[in-house]
Coordinates of N, CA and C and ligand atoms in Angstrom, one line a residue:
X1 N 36.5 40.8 -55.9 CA 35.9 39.5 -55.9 C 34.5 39.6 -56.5
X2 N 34.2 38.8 -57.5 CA 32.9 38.7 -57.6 C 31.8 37.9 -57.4
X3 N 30.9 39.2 -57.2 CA 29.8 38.7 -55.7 C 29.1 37.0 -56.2
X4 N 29.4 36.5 -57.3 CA 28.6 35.4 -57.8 C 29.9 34.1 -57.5
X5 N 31.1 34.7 -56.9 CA 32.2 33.7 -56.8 C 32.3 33.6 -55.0
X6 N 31.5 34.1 -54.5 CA 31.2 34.0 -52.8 C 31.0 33.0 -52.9
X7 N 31.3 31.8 -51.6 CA 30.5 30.7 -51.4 C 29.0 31.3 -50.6
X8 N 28.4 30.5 -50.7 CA 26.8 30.1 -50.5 C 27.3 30.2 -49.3
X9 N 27.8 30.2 -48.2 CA 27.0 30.0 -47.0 C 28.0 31.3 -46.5
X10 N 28.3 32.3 -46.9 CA 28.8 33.6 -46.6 C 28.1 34.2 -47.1
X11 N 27.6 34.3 -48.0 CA 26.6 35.1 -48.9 C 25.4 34.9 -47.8
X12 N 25.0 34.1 -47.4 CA 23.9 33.6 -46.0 C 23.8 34.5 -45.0
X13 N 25.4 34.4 -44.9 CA 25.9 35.0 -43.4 C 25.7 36.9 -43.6
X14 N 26.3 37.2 -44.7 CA 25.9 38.7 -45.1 C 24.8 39.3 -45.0
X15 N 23.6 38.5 -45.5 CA 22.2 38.4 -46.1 C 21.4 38.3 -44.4
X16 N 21.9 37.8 -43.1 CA 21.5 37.5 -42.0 C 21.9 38.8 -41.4
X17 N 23.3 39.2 -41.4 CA 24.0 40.3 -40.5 C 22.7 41.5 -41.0
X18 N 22.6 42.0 -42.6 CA 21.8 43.0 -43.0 C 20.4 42.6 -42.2
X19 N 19.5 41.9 -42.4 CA 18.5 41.7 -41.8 C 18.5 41.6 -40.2
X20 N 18.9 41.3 -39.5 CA 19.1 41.6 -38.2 C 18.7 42.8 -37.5
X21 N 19.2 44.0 -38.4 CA 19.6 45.4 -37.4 C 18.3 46.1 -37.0
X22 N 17.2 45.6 -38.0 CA 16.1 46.3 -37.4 C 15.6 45.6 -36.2
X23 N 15.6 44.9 -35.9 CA 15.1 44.8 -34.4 C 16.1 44.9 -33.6
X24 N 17.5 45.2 -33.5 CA 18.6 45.2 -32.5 C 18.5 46.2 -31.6
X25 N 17.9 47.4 -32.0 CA 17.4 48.4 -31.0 C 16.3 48.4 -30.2
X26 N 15.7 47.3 -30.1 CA 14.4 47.1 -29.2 C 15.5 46.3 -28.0
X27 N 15.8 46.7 -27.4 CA 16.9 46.5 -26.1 C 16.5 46.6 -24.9
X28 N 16.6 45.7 -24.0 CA 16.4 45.5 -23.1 C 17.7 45.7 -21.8
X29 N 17.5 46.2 -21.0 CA 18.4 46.9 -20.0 C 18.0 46.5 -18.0
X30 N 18.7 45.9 -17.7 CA 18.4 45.5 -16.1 C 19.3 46.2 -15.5
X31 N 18.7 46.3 -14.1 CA 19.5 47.0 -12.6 C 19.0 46.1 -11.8
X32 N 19.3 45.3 -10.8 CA 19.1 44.3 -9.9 C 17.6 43.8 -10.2
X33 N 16.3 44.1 -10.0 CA 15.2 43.6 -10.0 C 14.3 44.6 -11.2
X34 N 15.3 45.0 -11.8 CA 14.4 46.2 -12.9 C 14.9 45.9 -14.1
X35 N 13.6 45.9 -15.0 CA 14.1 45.7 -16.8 C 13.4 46.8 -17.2
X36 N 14.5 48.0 -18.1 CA 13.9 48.9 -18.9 C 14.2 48.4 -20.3
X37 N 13.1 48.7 -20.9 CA 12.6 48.3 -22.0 C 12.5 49.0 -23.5
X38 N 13.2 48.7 -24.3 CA 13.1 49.6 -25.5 C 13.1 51.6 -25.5
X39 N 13.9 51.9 -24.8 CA 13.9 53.2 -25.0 C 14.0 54.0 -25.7
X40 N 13.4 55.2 -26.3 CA 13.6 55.7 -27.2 C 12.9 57.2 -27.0
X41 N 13.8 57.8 -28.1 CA 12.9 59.3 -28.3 C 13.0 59.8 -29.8
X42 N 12.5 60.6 -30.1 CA 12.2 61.3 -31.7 C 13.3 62.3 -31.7
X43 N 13.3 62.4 -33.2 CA 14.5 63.4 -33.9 C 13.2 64.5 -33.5
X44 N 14.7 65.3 -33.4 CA 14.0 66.8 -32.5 C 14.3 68.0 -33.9
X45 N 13.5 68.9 -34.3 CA 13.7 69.9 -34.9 C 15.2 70.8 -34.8
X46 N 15.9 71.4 -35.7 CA 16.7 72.2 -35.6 C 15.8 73.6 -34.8
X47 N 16.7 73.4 -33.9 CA 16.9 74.7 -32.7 C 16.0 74.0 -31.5
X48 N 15.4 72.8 -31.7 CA 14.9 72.4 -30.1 C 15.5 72.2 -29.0
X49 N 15.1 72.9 -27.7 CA 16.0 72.1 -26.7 C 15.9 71.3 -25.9
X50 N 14.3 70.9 -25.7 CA 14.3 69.6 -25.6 C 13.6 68.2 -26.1
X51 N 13.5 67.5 -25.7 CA 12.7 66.4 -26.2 C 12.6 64.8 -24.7
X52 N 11.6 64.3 -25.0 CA 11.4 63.3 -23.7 C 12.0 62.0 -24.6
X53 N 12.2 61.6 -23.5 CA 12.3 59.8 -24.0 C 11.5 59.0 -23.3
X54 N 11.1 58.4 -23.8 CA 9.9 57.1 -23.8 C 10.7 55.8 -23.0
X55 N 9.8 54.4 -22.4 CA 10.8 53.6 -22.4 C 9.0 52.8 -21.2
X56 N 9.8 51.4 -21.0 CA 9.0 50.6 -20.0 C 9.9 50.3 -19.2
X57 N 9.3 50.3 -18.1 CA 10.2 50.0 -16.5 C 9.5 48.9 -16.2
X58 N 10.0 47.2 -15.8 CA 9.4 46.6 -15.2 C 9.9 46.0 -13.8
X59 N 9.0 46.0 -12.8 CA 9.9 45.6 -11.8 C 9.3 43.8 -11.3
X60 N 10.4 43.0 -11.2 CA 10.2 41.6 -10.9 C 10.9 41.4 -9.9
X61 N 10.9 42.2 -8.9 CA 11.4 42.2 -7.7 C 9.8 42.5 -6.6
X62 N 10.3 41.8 -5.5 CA 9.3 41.8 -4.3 C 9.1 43.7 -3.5
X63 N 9.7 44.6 -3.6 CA 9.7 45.8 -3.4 C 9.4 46.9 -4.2
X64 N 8.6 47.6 -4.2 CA 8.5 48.9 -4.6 C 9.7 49.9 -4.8
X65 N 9.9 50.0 -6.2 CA 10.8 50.9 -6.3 C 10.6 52.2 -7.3
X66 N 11.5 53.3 -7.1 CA 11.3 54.7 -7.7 C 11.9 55.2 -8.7
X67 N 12.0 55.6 -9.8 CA 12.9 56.3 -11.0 C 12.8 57.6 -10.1
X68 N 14.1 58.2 -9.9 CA 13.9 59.2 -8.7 C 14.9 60.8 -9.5
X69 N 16.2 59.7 -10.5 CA 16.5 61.3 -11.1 C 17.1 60.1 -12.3
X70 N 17.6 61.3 -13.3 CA 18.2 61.1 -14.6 C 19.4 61.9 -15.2
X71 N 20.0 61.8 -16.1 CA 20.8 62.6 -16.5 C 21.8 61.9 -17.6
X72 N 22.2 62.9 -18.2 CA 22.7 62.3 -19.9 C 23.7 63.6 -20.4
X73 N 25.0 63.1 -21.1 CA 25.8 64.0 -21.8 C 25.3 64.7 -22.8
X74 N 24.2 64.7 -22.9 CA 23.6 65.2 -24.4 C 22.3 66.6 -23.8
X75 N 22.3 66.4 -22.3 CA 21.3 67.9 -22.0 C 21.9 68.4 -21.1
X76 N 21.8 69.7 -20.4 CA 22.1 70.2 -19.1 C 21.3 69.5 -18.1
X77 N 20.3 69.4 -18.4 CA 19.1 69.0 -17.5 C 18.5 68.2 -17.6
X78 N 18.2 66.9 -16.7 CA 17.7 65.9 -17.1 C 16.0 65.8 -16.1
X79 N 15.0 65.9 -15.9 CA 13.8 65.7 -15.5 C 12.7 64.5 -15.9
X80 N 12.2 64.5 -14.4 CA 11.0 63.1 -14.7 C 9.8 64.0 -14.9
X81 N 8.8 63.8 -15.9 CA 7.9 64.7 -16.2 C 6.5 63.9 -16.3
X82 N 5.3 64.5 -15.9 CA 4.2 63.6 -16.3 C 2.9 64.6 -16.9
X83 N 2.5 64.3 -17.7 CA 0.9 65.2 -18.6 C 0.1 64.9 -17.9
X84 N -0.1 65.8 -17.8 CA -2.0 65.7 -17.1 C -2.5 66.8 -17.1
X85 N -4.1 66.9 -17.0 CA -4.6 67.7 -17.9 C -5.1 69.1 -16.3
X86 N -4.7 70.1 -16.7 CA -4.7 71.1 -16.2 C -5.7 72.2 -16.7
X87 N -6.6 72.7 -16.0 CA -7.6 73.8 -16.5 C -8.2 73.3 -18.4
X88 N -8.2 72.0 -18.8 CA -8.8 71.4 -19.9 C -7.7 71.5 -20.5
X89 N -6.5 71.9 -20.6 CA -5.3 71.6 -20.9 C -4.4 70.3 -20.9
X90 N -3.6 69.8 -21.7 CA -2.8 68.7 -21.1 C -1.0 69.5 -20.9
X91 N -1.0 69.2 -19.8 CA 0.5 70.1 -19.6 C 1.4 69.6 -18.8
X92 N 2.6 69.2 -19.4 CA 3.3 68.5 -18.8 C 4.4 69.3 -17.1
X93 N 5.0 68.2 -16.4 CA 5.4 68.8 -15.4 C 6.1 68.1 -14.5
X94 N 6.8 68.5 -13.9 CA 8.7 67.8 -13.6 C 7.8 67.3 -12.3
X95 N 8.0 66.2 -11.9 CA 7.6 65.3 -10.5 C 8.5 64.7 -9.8
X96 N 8.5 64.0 -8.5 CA 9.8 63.8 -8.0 C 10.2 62.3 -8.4
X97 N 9.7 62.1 -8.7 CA 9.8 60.3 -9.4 C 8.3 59.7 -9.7
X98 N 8.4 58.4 -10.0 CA 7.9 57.7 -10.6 C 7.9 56.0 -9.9
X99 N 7.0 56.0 -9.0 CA 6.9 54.7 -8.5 C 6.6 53.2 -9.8
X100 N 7.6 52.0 -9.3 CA 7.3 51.2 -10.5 C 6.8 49.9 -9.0
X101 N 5.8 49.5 -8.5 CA 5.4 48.4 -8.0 C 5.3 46.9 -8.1
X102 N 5.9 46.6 -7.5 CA 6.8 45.3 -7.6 C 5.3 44.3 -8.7
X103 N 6.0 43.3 -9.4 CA 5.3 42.6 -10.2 C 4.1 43.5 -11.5
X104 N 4.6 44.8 -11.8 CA 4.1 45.6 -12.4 C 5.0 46.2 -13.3
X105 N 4.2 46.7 -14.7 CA 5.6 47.7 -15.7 C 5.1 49.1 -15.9
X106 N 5.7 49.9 -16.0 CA 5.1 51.3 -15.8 C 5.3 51.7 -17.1
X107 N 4.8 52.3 -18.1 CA 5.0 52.8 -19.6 C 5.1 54.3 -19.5
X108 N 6.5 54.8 -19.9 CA 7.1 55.5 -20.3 C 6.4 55.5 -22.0
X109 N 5.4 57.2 -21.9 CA 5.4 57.2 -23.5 C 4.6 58.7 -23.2
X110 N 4.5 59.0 -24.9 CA 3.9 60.0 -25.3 C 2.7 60.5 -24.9
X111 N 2.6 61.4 -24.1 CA 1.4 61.7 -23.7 C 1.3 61.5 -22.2
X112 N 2.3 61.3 -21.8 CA 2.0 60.2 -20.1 C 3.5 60.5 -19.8
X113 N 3.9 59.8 -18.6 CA 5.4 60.1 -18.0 C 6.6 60.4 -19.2
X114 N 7.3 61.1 -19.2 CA 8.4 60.9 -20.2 C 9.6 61.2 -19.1
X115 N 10.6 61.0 -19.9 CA 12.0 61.3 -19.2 C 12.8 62.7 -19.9
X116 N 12.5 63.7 -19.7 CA 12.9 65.3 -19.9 C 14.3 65.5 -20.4
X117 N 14.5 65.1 -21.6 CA 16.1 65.8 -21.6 C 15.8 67.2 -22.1
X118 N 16.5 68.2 -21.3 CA 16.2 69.5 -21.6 C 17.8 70.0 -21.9
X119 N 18.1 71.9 -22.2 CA 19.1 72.0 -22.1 C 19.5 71.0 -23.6
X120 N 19.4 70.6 -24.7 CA 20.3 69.7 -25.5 C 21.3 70.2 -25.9
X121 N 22.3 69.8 -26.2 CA 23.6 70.1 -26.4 C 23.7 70.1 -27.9
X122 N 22.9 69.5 -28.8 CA 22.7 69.2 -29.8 C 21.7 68.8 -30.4
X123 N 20.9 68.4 -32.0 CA 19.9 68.3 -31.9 C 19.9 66.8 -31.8
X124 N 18.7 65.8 -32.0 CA 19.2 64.1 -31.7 C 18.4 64.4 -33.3
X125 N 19.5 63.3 -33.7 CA 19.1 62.9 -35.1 C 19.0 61.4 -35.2
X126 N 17.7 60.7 -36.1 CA 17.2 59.7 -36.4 C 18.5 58.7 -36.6
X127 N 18.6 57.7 -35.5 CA 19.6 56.6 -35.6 C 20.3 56.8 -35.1
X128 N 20.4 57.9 -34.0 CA 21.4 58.2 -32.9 C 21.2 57.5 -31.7
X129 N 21.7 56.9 -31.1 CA 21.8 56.2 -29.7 C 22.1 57.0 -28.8
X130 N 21.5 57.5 -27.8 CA 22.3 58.8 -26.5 C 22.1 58.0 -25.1
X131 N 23.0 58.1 -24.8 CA 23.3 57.2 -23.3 C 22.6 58.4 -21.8
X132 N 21.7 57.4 -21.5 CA 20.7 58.1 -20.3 C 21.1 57.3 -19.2
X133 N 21.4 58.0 -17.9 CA 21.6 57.2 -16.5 C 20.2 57.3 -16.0
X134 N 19.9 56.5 -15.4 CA 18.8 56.5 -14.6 C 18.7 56.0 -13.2
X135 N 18.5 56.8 -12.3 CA 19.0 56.2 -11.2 C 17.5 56.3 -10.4
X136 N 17.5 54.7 -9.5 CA 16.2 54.2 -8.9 C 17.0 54.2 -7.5
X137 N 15.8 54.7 -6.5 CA 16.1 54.8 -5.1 C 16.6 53.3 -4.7
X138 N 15.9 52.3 -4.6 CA 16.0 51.3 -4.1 C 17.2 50.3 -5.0
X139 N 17.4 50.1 -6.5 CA 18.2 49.4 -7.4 C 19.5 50.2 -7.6
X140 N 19.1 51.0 -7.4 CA 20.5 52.3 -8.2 C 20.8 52.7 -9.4
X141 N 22.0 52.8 -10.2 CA 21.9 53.7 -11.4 C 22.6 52.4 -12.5
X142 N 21.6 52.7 -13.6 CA 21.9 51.9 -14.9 C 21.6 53.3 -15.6
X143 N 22.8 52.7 -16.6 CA 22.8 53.5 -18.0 C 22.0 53.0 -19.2
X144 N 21.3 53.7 -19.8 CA 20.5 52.9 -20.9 C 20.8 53.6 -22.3
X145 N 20.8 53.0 -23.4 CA 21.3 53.6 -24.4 C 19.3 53.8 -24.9
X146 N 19.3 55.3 -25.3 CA 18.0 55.5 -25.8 C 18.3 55.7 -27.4
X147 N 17.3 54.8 -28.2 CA 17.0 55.0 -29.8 C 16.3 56.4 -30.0
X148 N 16.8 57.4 -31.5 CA 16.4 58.3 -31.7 C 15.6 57.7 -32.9
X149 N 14.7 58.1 -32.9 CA 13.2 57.3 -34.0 C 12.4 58.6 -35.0
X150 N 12.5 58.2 -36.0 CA 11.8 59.8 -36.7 C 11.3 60.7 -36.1
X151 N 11.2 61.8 -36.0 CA 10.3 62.7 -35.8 C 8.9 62.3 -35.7
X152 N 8.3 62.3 -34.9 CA 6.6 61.6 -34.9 C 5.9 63.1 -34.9
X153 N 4.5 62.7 -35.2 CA 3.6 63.5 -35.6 C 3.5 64.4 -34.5
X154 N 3.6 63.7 -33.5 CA 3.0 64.4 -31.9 C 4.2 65.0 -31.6
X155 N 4.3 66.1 -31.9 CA 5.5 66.7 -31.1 C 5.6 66.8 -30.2
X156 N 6.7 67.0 -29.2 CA 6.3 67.1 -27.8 C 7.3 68.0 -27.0
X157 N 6.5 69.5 -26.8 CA 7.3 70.5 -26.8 C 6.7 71.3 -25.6
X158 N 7.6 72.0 -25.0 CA 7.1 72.8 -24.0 C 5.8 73.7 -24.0
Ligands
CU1 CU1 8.3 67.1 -20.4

């Protein structure tokens, strides 16, 4: 068929579907009173084993609740980790959770809490989607699909 013998309002519909997909991964994800928010992590070097994933936790629920453990097909080991700065160092370090306080959002990001996939099974390459459970003391366990996003400047390595 040729492309000039489409009707006009398919040709629309094509021209819509293509434009859409960059924002489709800014995704939003609930567990009873919790919205995680755009998650994501960086393409990781050949031979890394691990890499963090990033994300926003909000809680719109009246209780205090905990990101307490994690885990994903794609690492042996899944850890909650936070940077902080040690002997003038910033050095990151496995903690037991992550309180999110009711009517508050907690930011999962570079430099600050991440979510540790360690152990990789493979490396994550840019436009990969990898399915992360996350389970909160109080809401329970939601699966979130995390975005793999170029490689960023800040590496974030053991
Ligand atoms: Cu870490």
């Amino acid at each position: 068929m040729r492309i000039n013998a489409m009707p006009r309002s398919i040709a629309f519909a094509l021209l819509a579907a293509t434009l859409c997909c960059g924002a489709a991964f800014a995704q939003d994800f609930r567990v009873k009173s919790l919205q995680v928010s755009s998650p994501f992590a960086r393409a990781t070097p050949p031979g890394a084993r691990v890499a963090g994933a990033f994300m926003t936790i909000k809680n719109q629920g009246t209780e205090t609740d905990r990101l307490v453990s994690a885990s994903s097909p794609v690492a042996g080991l899944v850890e909650i980790h936070e940077m902080a700065m040690d002997g003038g160092m910033m050095k990151m370090r496995a903690i037991k959770g992550i309180d999110v306080k009711p009517g508050t959002a907690v930011e999962l990001k570079p430099g600050g809490y991440h979510v540790m996939l360690e152990d990789l099974k493979q490396p994550l390459k840019e436009g990969d989607r990898i399915p992360v459970r996350l389970t909160f003391e109080k809401s329970g366990t939601v699966e979130v699909m995390v975005h793999v996003e170029a490689m960023g400047a800040a590496a974030h390595t053991h």
